[in-house]
Structure formats: structure tokens, C-alpha cells
Amino acid sequence: MILSIESSCDDSAIAITEIATKKLLFHKKISQELEHSVYGGVVPELAARLHAEALPRILEECEPYFKDLKAVAVTSSPGLAVTLIEGVTMAKAIAVALEIPLIGVNHLIGHIYSLFIEKDVAFPLTVLLVSGGHTQVMEVKSLHEIKTVAKSMDDSFGESFDKVAKMMDLGYPGGPLIQELAKDGDRKRYNFTIPLLHSPKLAFSYSGLKNAVRLAVEESDVEDYKDIAASFEHIATAHLTQKLKKYFKEVPPQAFAIVGGASANLYLRGQIEELLKPYKAKLLLSELQYCSDNAAMIGRVAVEMYEKRMFSSLESLEITPKSNI
Ligand code: KG4
Ligand code: ZN
């Protein structure tokens, strides 16, 4: 079995995965959403302190598995430095105490493997990762062959939902709150511009849209918020589909996946389904409970890395806040 730890942002999570069967034997996550919601976003120092409390509490529950552990895995990149260090320090302590190998996992690869929890992997795959920290399109052939073909130049898709929710004083995380508010709103009422519409660049940008929404919020009343939310969700999604459409002209998709916390967005899922229809491409999605940050996806990557003996030494495993993919 492998014990895996996730602490890259505001979720403290630990999982136990059986290596031979890929079965998830244990998974627990303590989310800090409530604590951060008063600030409208994640406060790194507060997040670190909450991880330091939550991780040992979850670990205690894993004690019955300790004797069967063959490795300990942990998210080491990307994420907030002060929160990554909490998980990595705990993983190193476990590796020393139990004399087992240490595996450093890239969180973004974790999101990709959230598709394959308790399942076999299925590549090649074109993946759209939409989370609070990232918006990127990747061509994935295997664990080692991941090519990023487009990414955000500034804010990410999920982050823009968080910021719009903050402008409207809705709370945090903004994604589900905006989705709920937008449900009964008029998607065409506010004519926000699709970012980078006339740019040939295969890239994303959400800061301009965020500022346009801010102006609309400032000039409106609370009754208008649902229409602003709906129009924003529509344009934020149209930006993704417009760039994907452009990309598909060069590289038609065969199998396509949406992963990351914001892949739970229903409007986005519907629009991508429409986009894929002419290509008859299969759409893969993670189970809803594994879209947002969790340790089960880190454990699933770790099983692959364990089989390839991709271990790190105590000295070599460092936290890297910026992703290398
Ligand atoms: O993957 P994740 O849990 O954390 C990161 O790795 O960043 O993603 C969290 C992000 C937050 O920005 C949250 O607002 C967004 O995912 N999110 C959504 C929805 N559910 C979560 N965004 C849009 N629509 C949703 N339904
Ligand atoms: Zn994530």
C-alpha cells in the first residue's frame, strides 16, 4: 500500500491506495473553505497552520495501515510554498520512521490521474485542466510524455470565479456559488468580450474579463448579479471553447478529458460536450468527489511511480511552487 498526502492549497487530505489492485482503501479530506471564506480567498499562512492541525489528525486514523506501507507519496509541486512544506515534512518523517521510499508527485499530474482512481489508465488523451491555480491544455501520452499546448497568461478559470464571487460578497470558493447564481440568469444580458478573440495565440487570459465584470458589478444592483454571473460564466466558458475549437482544427481530438476543481462546472461540461460532437470524441470526467483537490489522485499517480521505482531521497525532494509542466 501507498500512503499519499495532499496539502498544496487549502485541502488537507491523506489516502491509502493498494498497489496491486489500485483500490482506494482510505481517503479523508479536511477542507478549509469555511476558514478562508471570510477573506474571499486562500490566506497562505492560515492555510499552513490549518494543515499542521488537520494532517496529523487524519494520519492517526491511518495507523492500522502503517505495517503494510511500501511507500509514502506527497504533492511537492506546484502550490503554495508554506502549505506544500507541511505535507512534504510529514511525508519525510513517515519515510524515515517506517524506512520506506519517498515519492514526490506533481499536483497537475495528480489531477490528470483523478480520471483513473480505482481504474486502469487510458492514454493518449487531450486534457483541459481547470482549477484555482491553473488553466491549461495538455497532450498526454503517458506519465512521462505530457506536452502543454496552451496555458493561462494571468488568472486561471477557477480563480476568476473566486474573484467574481468576492466582488459580489458571495463567499469562497466562488465556482459553485457563481454556478448556482447563474442558473436563473440571462447569459446574454451583459455583453462581455471573449478574451483574446482575435489573437492567433493559443493561450488563455482571465484578468481582462475579471475587470469588465468588476465594472458591471460596481454599476449594478444586487438583483442584477444573477445576470452578471450568467453572462460571466458564459464568456469565461466561451473563451475556453473558442481556443479549443481553434486547436482542434490542427489536432482533432480523439479522447478528451476535463479535470481540476472547476471541471465540476455544469455549463462548461455541457459546452465541451457540444464542441466534441462533430469529432465523435469521447469525453472523460473524474468523479465529482475527485474533481477538487484530494489525496486519492496523488496516490493513483504514486502507484505508477512506485512501479517505475521513481523514488526521491530525503535530500532531493524539494518543494517547487511553480510547476514544470
Ligand atoms: O483543483 P482545485 O480544488 O484546486 C486547485 O488546484 O486550484 O480547484 C479549485 C477551484 C476554485 O477556484 C473553485 O472556485 C473552482 O475550482 N470550482 C469551480 C466549480 N467548483 C469548483 N469553478 C467553476 N464552477 C464550479 N462548479
Ligand atoms: Zn488542484
XYZ file of C-alpha atoms and ligand atoms in Angstrom:
352
model
C 0.000 0.000 0.000
C 0.969 3.624 -0.526
C 0.076 6.469 1.803
C -0.377 9.755 -0.091
C -0.585 13.306 1.230
C -2.012 16.449 -0.390
C -1.507 19.954 1.042
C -0.778 22.163 -1.977
C -3.516 24.683 -1.233
C -6.488 24.649 1.154
C -7.357 20.959 1.420
C -5.607 18.619 3.848
C -6.003 15.075 2.555
C -4.498 11.621 3.040
C -5.254 8.433 1.117
C -4.173 4.809 1.229
C -4.056 3.008 -2.133
C -3.395 -0.688 -2.679
C -0.589 -1.023 -5.220
C -1.569 -4.284 -6.935
C -5.282 -3.508 -7.364
C -5.201 0.334 -7.382
C -8.031 0.146 -4.882
C -8.581 3.141 -2.663
C -8.638 1.749 0.864
C -8.880 5.005 2.787
C -9.413 8.635 1.894
C -10.086 11.603 4.099
C -10.043 15.285 3.325
C -10.457 18.238 5.650
C -11.305 21.337 3.661
C -10.518 24.838 4.876
C -13.138 26.557 2.731
C -15.066 27.919 5.691
C -11.990 29.431 7.346
C -10.919 31.190 4.146
C -14.382 32.279 3.049
C -14.383 35.385 5.266
C -11.322 36.606 3.329
C -12.750 35.729 -0.111
C -9.682 33.647 -0.957
C -6.940 31.457 0.481
C -4.680 33.093 3.092
C -1.424 31.089 2.839
C -0.269 31.408 6.469
C -3.690 30.465 7.798
C -3.785 27.523 5.376
C -0.380 26.302 6.606
C -1.478 26.447 10.253
C -4.679 24.548 9.482
C -2.719 21.832 7.613
C -0.446 21.470 10.641
C -3.535 20.692 12.724
C -5.527 18.612 10.243
C -2.858 16.347 8.695
C -1.741 14.699 11.992
C -5.408 14.128 12.891
C -6.058 12.286 9.627
C -2.756 10.419 9.881
C -3.782 8.978 13.241
C -6.652 7.192 11.509
C -4.188 5.558 9.100
C -2.185 3.808 11.816
C -3.688 0.345 11.143
C -2.190 0.522 7.611
C 1.337 1.529 8.695
C 2.702 -2.031 8.753
C 1.635 -2.601 5.126
C 3.025 0.606 3.633
C 5.562 0.210 0.835
C 5.997 3.936 0.120
C 4.831 7.399 1.099
C 3.857 9.899 -1.599
C 3.285 13.626 -1.357
C 2.427 16.583 -3.559
C 5.692 18.513 -3.870
C 4.773 20.854 -6.760
C 3.044 23.162 -7.681
C 1.272 25.010 -4.886
C 1.779 27.428 -2.035
C 5.288 27.033 -0.579
C 4.102 27.341 3.031
C 1.419 24.650 2.604
C 3.416 22.232 0.410
C 6.092 22.149 3.104
C 3.575 20.833 5.667
C 2.816 17.735 3.591
C 6.406 17.198 2.450
C 7.756 17.422 6.015
C 5.190 14.902 7.198
C 5.982 12.551 4.290
C 9.719 12.710 5.034
C 9.096 11.941 8.716
C 6.986 8.900 7.745
C 9.640 7.721 5.256
C 12.302 7.867 7.973
C 10.172 6.311 10.722
C 8.875 3.414 8.609
C 12.008 3.076 6.445
C 10.062 3.258 3.192
C 10.734 5.129 -0.075
C 9.510 8.655 -0.717
C 7.647 9.695 -3.887
C 7.195 13.366 -4.895
C 4.110 13.896 -7.046
C 3.225 16.806 -9.339
C -0.250 18.028 -8.391
C -1.243 18.673 -12.031
C -0.389 15.098 -12.978
C -2.478 14.169 -9.929
C -5.474 15.943 -11.460
C -4.953 14.022 -14.713
C -4.860 10.719 -12.807
C -8.051 11.650 -10.906
C -9.679 10.190 -14.029
C -8.220 6.779 -13.202
C -8.864 6.299 -9.475
C -9.522 2.559 -8.999
C -9.223 2.210 -12.791
C -6.623 1.434 -15.434
C -5.074 4.371 -17.249
C -6.242 5.190 -20.790
C -3.931 7.324 -22.935
C -3.473 9.168 -25.306
C -5.693 11.946 -24.085
C -6.150 15.657 -24.668
C -6.709 17.174 -21.223
C -8.183 20.519 -20.212
C -7.129 21.283 -16.645
C -9.235 23.987 -14.999
C -8.539 24.683 -11.344
C -7.979 27.551 -8.954
C -4.312 27.750 -9.875
C -4.178 26.525 -13.472
C -5.877 26.639 -16.857
C -4.062 24.565 -19.403
C -4.467 22.152 -22.282
C -2.147 19.162 -22.364
C -1.472 16.308 -24.757
C -0.860 13.290 -22.527
C 0.651 10.113 -23.920
C 1.974 8.672 -20.680
C 3.254 9.675 -17.259
C 6.453 10.915 -18.914
C 5.017 12.395 -22.069
C 2.922 15.402 -21.129
C 3.033 18.348 -23.512
C 1.343 21.607 -22.546
C -0.092 23.243 -25.665
C -1.886 26.197 -24.076
C -1.956 27.858 -20.677
C -3.186 30.996 -18.964
C -1.095 34.128 -19.147
C -2.609 35.505 -15.938
C -5.586 34.397 -13.789
C -6.981 30.906 -14.044
C -10.550 29.878 -14.908
C -11.442 28.813 -11.339
C -9.696 31.815 -9.825
C -11.817 34.174 -11.965
C -14.954 32.573 -10.465
C -13.480 33.105 -6.984
C -12.745 36.755 -7.717
C -16.166 37.473 -9.224
C -17.808 35.832 -6.197
C -15.696 38.029 -3.937
C -16.835 41.166 -5.805
C -20.418 40.116 -5.109
C -19.660 39.194 -1.472
C -20.811 35.632 -2.057
C -18.016 33.806 -0.212
C -15.337 31.263 -1.191
C -14.850 29.091 -3.226
C -16.646 31.105 -5.884
C -17.116 28.402 -8.532
C -20.132 26.588 -7.071
C -21.635 29.887 -5.809
C -21.437 31.582 -9.213
C -22.731 28.434 -10.930
C -25.765 28.420 -8.618
C -26.440 32.147 -9.063
C -26.007 31.938 -12.844
C -28.582 29.153 -13.181
C -31.529 31.544 -13.442
C -29.614 34.404 -15.007
C -29.640 35.832 -18.528
C -26.399 34.742 -20.194
C -26.739 37.339 -22.967
C -27.607 40.414 -20.895
C -24.054 41.585 -20.321
C -22.011 41.698 -23.448
C -18.558 40.923 -22.038
C -15.841 40.443 -24.657
C -14.345 36.993 -25.160
C -10.665 37.310 -24.142
C -8.018 37.054 -26.920
C -10.780 36.546 -29.500
C -8.792 37.970 -32.391
C -5.382 36.846 -31.186
C -3.787 33.930 -33.025
C -2.210 32.868 -29.733
C -3.222 29.542 -28.243
C -3.398 30.870 -24.688
C -5.877 31.944 -22.036
C -6.383 35.158 -20.121
C -8.957 35.976 -17.465
C -7.755 39.264 -15.964
C -9.462 41.486 -18.571
C -12.784 39.681 -18.205
C -12.481 39.956 -14.427
C -12.050 43.732 -14.692
C -15.009 44.069 -17.072
C -17.137 42.134 -14.581
C -15.913 44.373 -11.770
C -17.170 47.455 -13.642
C -20.537 45.781 -14.238
C -20.833 44.855 -10.560
C -19.987 48.403 -9.468
C -22.659 49.857 -11.750
C -25.384 47.360 -10.843
C -27.751 46.401 -8.064
C -27.861 43.061 -6.262
C -30.864 41.995 -8.414
C -28.604 42.164 -11.485
C -25.969 39.834 -10.016
C -27.545 36.672 -11.374
C -27.417 38.070 -14.921
C -23.823 39.220 -14.417
C -22.907 35.759 -13.073
C -24.623 34.046 -16.017
C -23.037 36.335 -18.618
C -19.630 35.934 -16.960
C -19.896 32.126 -16.826
C -20.947 32.127 -20.484
C -17.984 34.244 -21.658
C -15.438 32.534 -19.362
C -16.509 29.219 -20.930
C -16.740 30.621 -24.482
C -13.081 31.658 -24.139
C -12.112 28.037 -23.477
C -14.264 26.601 -26.269
C -13.134 29.220 -28.800
C -9.455 28.399 -28.241
C -10.124 24.662 -28.157
C -12.031 24.865 -31.434
C -9.038 26.592 -32.984
C -6.705 23.918 -31.601
C -8.944 21.063 -32.777
C -8.624 22.360 -36.360
C -4.920 21.492 -36.145
C -5.174 18.478 -33.859
C -8.609 16.820 -33.900
C -9.375 15.257 -30.504
C -9.858 11.534 -30.120
C -10.332 11.287 -26.393
C -10.755 14.446 -24.339
C -10.873 14.997 -20.581
C -11.688 17.912 -18.278
C -10.018 17.758 -14.861
C -9.444 20.025 -11.853
C -11.777 21.654 -9.346
C -13.593 23.736 -11.960
C -14.275 20.682 -14.145
C -17.305 20.261 -11.861
C -18.895 23.235 -13.656
C -22.026 22.003 -15.415
C -22.228 24.770 -18.007
C -18.614 24.083 -19.011
C -19.273 20.338 -19.230
C -22.293 20.947 -21.490
C -20.435 23.337 -23.787
C -17.466 20.964 -24.153
C -19.822 18.079 -24.939
C -21.284 20.167 -27.772
C -17.820 21.077 -29.011
C -16.732 17.429 -29.157
C -19.818 16.177 -31.036
C -18.547 16.703 -34.617
C -15.356 14.825 -33.731
C -17.188 11.934 -32.081
C -14.516 12.200 -29.397
C -15.040 10.509 -26.075
C -15.327 12.819 -23.027
C -13.724 11.637 -19.788
C -14.556 13.247 -16.447
C -13.426 12.496 -12.908
C -15.955 11.500 -10.308
C -17.333 14.692 -8.770
C -15.697 13.978 -5.378
C -12.266 13.750 -7.070
C -12.502 16.906 -9.251
C -11.294 19.183 -6.468
C -8.016 18.642 -4.625
C -7.704 15.254 -2.939
C -5.080 12.688 -1.946
C -6.619 9.774 -3.868
C -5.379 11.226 -7.164
C -1.885 11.678 -5.691
C -1.972 8.032 -4.576
C -3.050 6.925 -8.064
C -0.031 8.654 -9.672
C 2.180 7.261 -6.919
C 1.190 3.684 -7.824
C 2.550 4.284 -11.357
C 5.684 5.940 -9.970
C 6.197 3.118 -7.461
C 6.065 0.524 -10.222
C 8.719 2.511 -12.128
C 10.761 2.961 -8.928
C 10.589 6.755 -9.257
C 11.698 7.497 -5.706
C 13.237 10.621 -4.186
C 15.773 10.781 -1.417
C 15.134 12.869 1.679
C 17.673 15.416 0.422
C 16.491 15.559 -3.177
C 12.763 16.000 -2.557
C 12.189 19.737 -2.534
C 9.063 21.794 -2.767
C 8.684 23.598 -6.094
C 5.841 26.159 -6.019
C 5.824 26.566 -9.830
C 5.013 23.565 -11.996
C 7.477 22.312 -14.568
C 4.687 21.140 -16.882
O -8.444 21.768 -8.232
P -8.892 22.637 -7.123
O -9.634 22.019 -5.978
O -7.703 23.432 -6.505
C -6.588 23.866 -7.255
O -5.739 23.022 -7.598
O -6.581 25.095 -7.547
O -9.799 23.784 -7.775
C -10.441 24.741 -7.008
C -11.068 25.772 -7.948
C -11.605 27.000 -7.219
O -11.157 28.160 -7.900
C -13.109 26.842 -7.340
O -13.838 28.061 -7.355
C -13.236 26.120 -8.661
O -12.180 25.183 -8.638
N -14.527 25.445 -8.828
C -15.418 25.785 -9.770
C -16.561 24.960 -9.548
N -16.300 24.147 -8.482
C -15.039 24.460 -8.057
N -15.363 26.701 -10.754
C -16.453 26.830 -11.537
N -17.572 26.092 -11.386
C -17.674 25.157 -10.419
N -18.793 24.446 -10.280
Zn -5.782 21.220 -7.694
